[in-house]
mmCIF file of N, CA, C and O in Angstrom:
data_model
loop_
_atom_site.group_PDB
_atom_site.id
_atom_site.type_symbol
_atom_site.label_atom_id
_atom_site.label_comp_id
_atom_site.label_asym_id
_atom_site.label_seq_id
_atom_site.Cartn_x
_atom_site.Cartn_y
_atom_site.Cartn_z
ATOM 1 N N MET A 1 19.843 7.590 26.957
ATOM 2 C CA MET A 1 19.607 8.826 26.286
ATOM 3 C C MET A 1 18.350 9.663 27.003
ATOM 4 O O MET A 1 17.540 9.091 27.054
ATOM 5 N N THR A 2 18.763 10.840 27.279
ATOM 6 C CA THR A 2 17.651 11.673 27.982
ATOM 7 C C THR A 2 17.340 12.655 27.139
ATOM 8 O O THR A 2 18.078 13.245 26.368
ATOM 9 N N ARG A 3 15.985 12.976 27.254
ATOM 10 C CA ARG A 3 15.320 14.136 26.601
ATOM 11 C C ARG A 3 15.668 15.413 27.156
ATOM 12 O O ARG A 3 16.001 15.554 28.297
ATOM 13 N N PRO A 4 15.963 16.540 26.172
ATOM 14 C CA PRO A 4 15.917 17.817 26.717
ATOM 15 C C PRO A 4 14.775 18.326 27.624
ATOM 16 O O PRO A 4 13.865 17.762 27.590
ATOM 17 N N ARG A 5 14.950 19.332 28.352
ATOM 18 C CA ARG A 5 13.960 19.872 29.329
ATOM 19 C C ARG A 5 13.219 20.814 28.451
ATOM 20 O O ARG A 5 13.648 21.426 27.294
ATOM 21 N N CYS A 6 12.016 21.165 28.928
ATOM 22 C CA CYS A 6 11.040 21.994 28.188
ATOM 23 C C CYS A 6 11.542 23.282 28.272
ATOM 24 O O CYS A 6 12.218 23.764 29.253
ATOM 25 N N GLY A 7 11.465 24.241 27.465
ATOM 26 C CA GLY A 7 12.029 25.610 27.104
ATOM 27 C C GLY A 7 11.281 26.551 27.671
ATOM 28 O O GLY A 7 11.444 27.754 27.601
ATOM 29 N N ALA A 8 10.042 26.337 28.105
ATOM 30 C CA ALA A 8 9.073 27.294 28.465
ATOM 31 C C ALA A 8 9.233 27.646 29.887
ATOM 32 O O ALA A 8 9.656 27.068 30.832
ATOM 33 N N GLN A 9 8.610 28.883 30.217
ATOM 34 C CA GLN A 9 8.655 29.480 31.454
ATOM 35 C C GLN A 9 7.266 29.181 32.203
ATOM 36 O O GLN A 9 6.256 29.229 31.756
ATOM 37 N N THR A 10 7.292 28.866 33.468
ATOM 38 C CA THR A 10 6.078 28.515 34.140
ATOM 39 C C THR A 10 5.431 29.893 34.481
ATOM 40 O O THR A 10 6.031 30.870 34.596
ATOM 41 N N ALA A 11 4.361 29.751 35.144
ATOM 42 C CA ALA A 11 3.601 31.067 35.505
ATOM 43 C C ALA A 11 4.243 31.798 36.726
ATOM 44 O O ALA A 11 4.322 33.006 36.860
ATOM 45 N N ALA A 12 5.254 30.807 37.496
ATOM 46 C CA ALA A 12 6.102 31.466 38.587
ATOM 47 C C ALA A 12 7.292 32.214 38.101
ATOM 48 O O ALA A 12 8.200 32.730 38.759
ATOM 49 N N GLY A 13 7.534 32.011 36.721
ATOM 50 C CA GLY A 13 8.594 32.708 36.088
ATOM 51 C C GLY A 13 9.946 31.786 36.173
ATOM 52 O O GLY A 13 10.839 32.153 35.526
ATOM 53 N N ARG A 14 9.717 30.439 36.485
ATOM 54 C CA ARG A 14 10.986 29.526 36.663
ATOM 55 C C ARG A 14 10.766 28.820 35.343
ATOM 56 O O ARG A 14 9.792 28.393 34.681
ATOM 57 N N PRO A 15 12.074 28.166 34.877
ATOM 58 C CA PRO A 15 11.784 27.302 33.793
ATOM 59 C C PRO A 15 11.158 26.005 34.199
ATOM 60 O O PRO A 15 11.191 25.415 35.179
ATOM 61 N N CYS A 16 10.539 25.459 32.956
ATOM 62 C CA CYS A 16 9.727 24.014 33.435
ATOM 63 C C CYS A 16 10.915 23.031 33.455
ATOM 64 O O CYS A 16 11.787 23.008 32.772
ATOM 65 N N THR A 17 10.509 22.072 34.266
ATOM 66 C CA THR A 17 11.471 21.132 34.584
ATOM 67 C C THR A 17 11.015 19.642 33.947
ATOM 68 O O THR A 17 11.785 18.818 33.890
ATOM 69 N N LYS A 18 9.950 19.710 33.236
ATOM 70 C CA LYS A 18 9.463 18.348 32.344
ATOM 71 C C LYS A 18 10.330 18.281 31.272
ATOM 72 O O LYS A 18 10.683 19.271 30.579
ATOM 73 N N PRO A 19 10.329 16.877 30.859
ATOM 74 C CA PRO A 19 11.029 16.706 29.630
ATOM 75 C C PRO A 19 10.171 17.025 28.375
ATOM 76 O O PRO A 19 8.959 17.002 28.414
ATOM 77 N N ALA A 20 10.916 17.621 27.224
ATOM 78 C CA ALA A 20 10.370 17.979 26.055
ATOM 79 C C ALA A 20 9.824 16.740 25.360
ATOM 80 O O ALA A 20 10.378 15.744 25.513
ATOM 81 N N MET A 21 8.692 17.110 24.595
ATOM 82 C CA MET A 21 8.294 16.053 23.455
ATOM 83 C C MET A 21 9.239 15.694 22.566
ATOM 84 O O MET A 21 10.222 16.433 22.189
ATOM 85 N N VAL A 22 9.069 14.563 22.032
ATOM 86 C CA VAL A 22 9.831 14.188 20.745
ATOM 87 C C VAL A 22 9.646 15.182 19.548
ATOM 88 O O VAL A 22 8.596 15.515 19.261
ATOM 89 N N ASN A 23 10.839 15.471 19.070
ATOM 90 C CA ASN A 23 10.777 16.557 17.850
ATOM 91 C C ASN A 23 10.308 17.965 18.313
ATOM 92 O O ASN A 23 9.636 18.518 17.479
ATOM 93 N N SER A 24 10.464 18.287 19.649
ATOM 94 C CA SER A 24 9.916 19.661 20.026
ATOM 95 C C SER A 24 10.706 20.149 20.998
ATOM 96 O O SER A 24 11.513 19.422 21.758
ATOM 97 N N SER A 25 10.569 21.374 21.460
ATOM 98 C CA SER A 25 11.320 21.977 22.598
ATOM 99 C C SER A 25 10.303 22.290 23.686
ATOM 100 O O SER A 25 10.942 22.870 24.670
ATOM 101 N N ARG A 26 9.016 21.780 23.794
ATOM 102 C CA ARG A 26 8.325 22.073 24.805
ATOM 103 C C ARG A 26 7.662 20.628 25.370
ATOM 104 O O ARG A 26 7.519 19.833 24.668
ATOM 105 N N CYS A 27 7.415 20.758 26.332
ATOM 106 C CA CYS A 27 6.426 19.489 27.113
ATOM 107 C C CYS A 27 5.302 19.678 26.766
ATOM 108 O O CYS A 27 4.624 20.447 25.981
ATOM 109 N N GLN A 28 4.367 18.309 27.066
ATOM 110 C CA GLN A 28 2.997 18.189 26.677
ATOM 111 C C GLN A 28 2.235 19.415 27.080
ATOM 112 O O GLN A 28 1.222 19.894 26.573
ATOM 113 N N LEU A 29 2.477 19.978 28.277
ATOM 114 C CA LEU A 29 1.621 21.051 28.984
ATOM 115 C C LEU A 29 1.947 22.408 28.166
ATOM 116 O O LEU A 29 0.789 23.010 27.978
ATOM 117 N N HIS A 30 2.984 22.643 27.735
ATOM 118 C CA HIS A 30 3.286 23.811 27.352
ATOM 119 C C HIS A 30 3.427 23.669 25.719
ATOM 120 O O HIS A 30 3.505 24.874 25.009
ATOM 121 N N GLN A 31 3.007 22.796 25.139
ATOM 122 C CA GLN A 31 2.727 22.344 23.560
ATOM 123 C C GLN A 31 1.411 23.197 23.216
ATOM 124 O O GLN A 31 0.590 22.351 23.522
ATOM 125 N N GLY A 32 1.541 24.071 22.402
ATOM 126 C CA GLY A 32 0.482 24.682 21.852
ATOM 127 C C GLY A 32 -0.076 24.056 20.518
ATOM 128 O O GLY A 32 0.457 23.226 20.005
ATOM 129 N N GLY A 33 -1.333 24.475 20.035
ATOM 130 C CA GLY A 33 -2.030 24.056 18.906
ATOM 131 C C GLY A 33 -1.136 24.675 17.615
ATOM 132 O O GLY A 33 -1.225 24.185 16.509
ATOM 133 N N TRP A 34 -0.307 25.624 17.924
ATOM 134 C CA TRP A 34 0.514 26.235 16.731
ATOM 135 C C TRP A 34 1.834 25.435 16.433
ATOM 136 O O TRP A 34 2.379 25.481 15.377
ATOM 137 N N SER A 35 2.051 24.386 17.283
ATOM 138 C CA SER A 35 3.240 23.675 17.071
ATOM 139 C C SER A 35 3.121 22.731 16.119
ATOM 140 O O SER A 35 2.088 22.415 15.649
ATOM 141 N N ALA A 36 4.293 22.134 15.474
ATOM 142 C CA ALA A 36 3.959 21.207 14.226
ATOM 143 C C ALA A 36 3.492 19.850 14.872
ATOM 144 O O ALA A 36 2.582 19.249 14.076
ATOM 145 N N TYR A 37 3.797 19.522 15.978
ATOM 146 C CA TYR A 37 3.054 18.452 16.697
ATOM 147 C C TYR A 37 1.392 18.706 16.774
ATOM 148 O O TYR A 37 0.482 17.794 16.563
ATOM 149 N N GLY A 38 1.033 19.868 17.411
ATOM 150 C CA GLY A 38 -0.270 20.238 17.565
ATOM 151 C C GLY A 38 -1.041 20.343 16.080
ATOM 152 O O GLY A 38 -2.037 19.783 16.058
ATOM 153 N N VAL A 39 -0.486 20.796 15.063
ATOM 154 C CA VAL A 39 -0.976 20.923 13.900
ATOM 155 C C VAL A 39 -1.279 19.480 13.230
ATOM 156 O O VAL A 39 -2.077 19.110 12.669
ATOM 157 N N ALA A 40 -0.207 18.737 13.466
ATOM 158 C CA ALA A 40 -0.186 17.362 12.928
ATOM 159 C C ALA A 40 -1.456 16.544 13.499
ATOM 160 O O ALA A 40 -2.381 15.956 12.809
ATOM 161 N N GLN A 41 -1.445 16.709 14.930
ATOM 162 C CA GLN A 41 -2.670 16.052 15.595
ATOM 163 C C GLN A 41 -4.044 16.573 15.269
ATOM 164 O O GLN A 41 -5.020 15.718 14.993
ATOM 165 N N ARG A 42 -4.034 17.842 14.854
ATOM 166 C CA ARG A 42 -5.536 18.420 14.684
ATOM 167 C C ARG A 42 -5.879 17.951 13.250
ATOM 168 O O ARG A 42 -7.002 17.518 12.871
ATOM 169 N N LYS A 43 -4.877 17.893 12.149
ATOM 170 C CA LYS A 43 -5.192 17.380 11.086
ATOM 171 C C LYS A 43 -5.558 15.945 10.839
ATOM 172 O O LYS A 43 -6.367 15.484 10.204
ATOM 173 N N LYS A 44 -4.921 15.281 11.798
ATOM 174 C CA LYS A 44 -5.135 13.765 11.722
ATOM 175 C C LYS A 44 -6.746 13.410 12.319
ATOM 176 O O LYS A 44 -7.476 12.856 11.761
ATOM 177 N N LYS A 45 -7.097 14.370 13.415
ATOM 178 C CA LYS A 45 -8.330 14.203 13.891
ATOM 179 C C LYS A 45 -9.538 14.724 12.843
ATOM 180 O O LYS A 45 -10.609 14.136 12.885
ATOM 181 N N GLU A 46 -9.153 15.819 12.191
ATOM 182 C CA GLU A 46 -9.836 16.302 11.217
ATOM 183 C C GLU A 46 -10.333 15.248 10.039
ATOM 184 O O GLU A 46 -11.321 15.128 9.555
ATOM 185 N N ALA A 47 -9.122 14.512 9.557
ATOM 186 C CA ALA A 47 -9.312 13.537 8.681
ATOM 187 C C ALA A 47 -10.033 12.383 8.958
ATOM 188 O O ALA A 47 -10.765 11.854 8.089
ATOM 189 N N GLU A 48 -9.911 12.025 10.469
ATOM 190 C CA GLU A 48 -10.707 10.800 10.746
ATOM 191 C C GLU A 48 -12.045 11.082 10.977
ATOM 192 O O GLU A 48 -13.071 10.455 10.626
ATOM 193 N N ALA A 49 -12.440 12.264 11.373
ATOM 194 C CA ALA A 49 -13.892 13.021 11.335
ATOM 195 C C ALA A 49 -14.604 12.916 10.024
ATOM 196 O O ALA A 49 -15.648 12.452 9.880
ATOM 197 N N LYS A 50 -13.796 13.343 9.090
ATOM 198 C CA LYS A 50 -14.212 13.455 7.531
ATOM 199 C C LYS A 50 -14.438 11.961 7.065
ATOM 200 O O LYS A 50 -15.639 11.757 6.378
ATOM 201 N N MET A 51 -13.642 11.050 7.473
ATOM 202 C CA MET A 51 -13.762 9.754 7.051
ATOM 203 C C MET A 51 -14.935 9.130 7.813
ATOM 204 O O MET A 51 -15.784 8.422 7.273
ATOM 205 N N ARG A 52 -15.256 9.410 8.951
ATOM 206 C CA ARG A 52 -16.223 8.789 9.577
ATOM 207 C C ARG A 52 -17.701 9.271 9.159
ATOM 208 O O ARG A 52 -18.685 8.607 8.846
ATOM 209 N N LYS A 53 -17.656 10.637 8.778
ATOM 210 C CA LYS A 53 -18.980 11.085 8.188
ATOM 211 C C LYS A 53 -19.235 10.631 6.672
ATOM 212 O O LYS A 53 -20.371 10.270 6.369
ATOM 213 N N LEU A 54 -18.135 10.398 5.983
ATOM 214 C CA LEU A 54 -18.190 9.990 4.653
ATOM 215 C C LEU A 54 -18.844 8.396 4.660
ATOM 216 O O LEU A 54 -19.493 7.941 3.971
ATOM 217 N N ARG A 55 -18.408 7.633 5.785
ATOM 218 C CA ARG A 55 -18.743 6.241 5.911
ATOM 219 C C ARG A 55 -20.183 6.125 6.300
ATOM 220 O O ARG A 55 -20.913 5.302 6.094
ATOM 221 N N LYS A 56 -20.705 7.221 7.175
ATOM 222 C CA LYS A 56 -22.017 7.138 7.646
ATOM 223 C C LYS A 56 -22.857 7.556 6.666
ATOM 224 O O LYS A 56 -23.959 7.171 6.562
ATOM 225 N N ARG A 57 -22.600 8.271 5.540
ATOM 226 C CA ARG A 57 -23.378 8.709 4.522
ATOM 227 C C ARG A 57 -23.878 7.406 3.704
ATOM 228 O O ARG A 57 -24.872 7.328 3.064
ATOM 229 N N LYS A 58 -23.132 6.447 3.564
ATOM 230 C CA LYS A 58 -23.386 5.116 2.627
ATOM 231 C C LYS A 58 -24.518 4.445 3.204
ATOM 232 O O LYS A 58 -25.054 4.310 4.018
#
């Protein structure tokens, strides 16, 4: 099974040839913070930082 190609345009105006990330239409390079993947990663990092801060207080 092959993954679909990234749907973004490169700076040269040609379509990107990299494979898209799982559950996304973009590759890792073209995936922004606005995407579902980017939002999930940011929330995960924020939760981990909050837990570290709480553990450090004790």
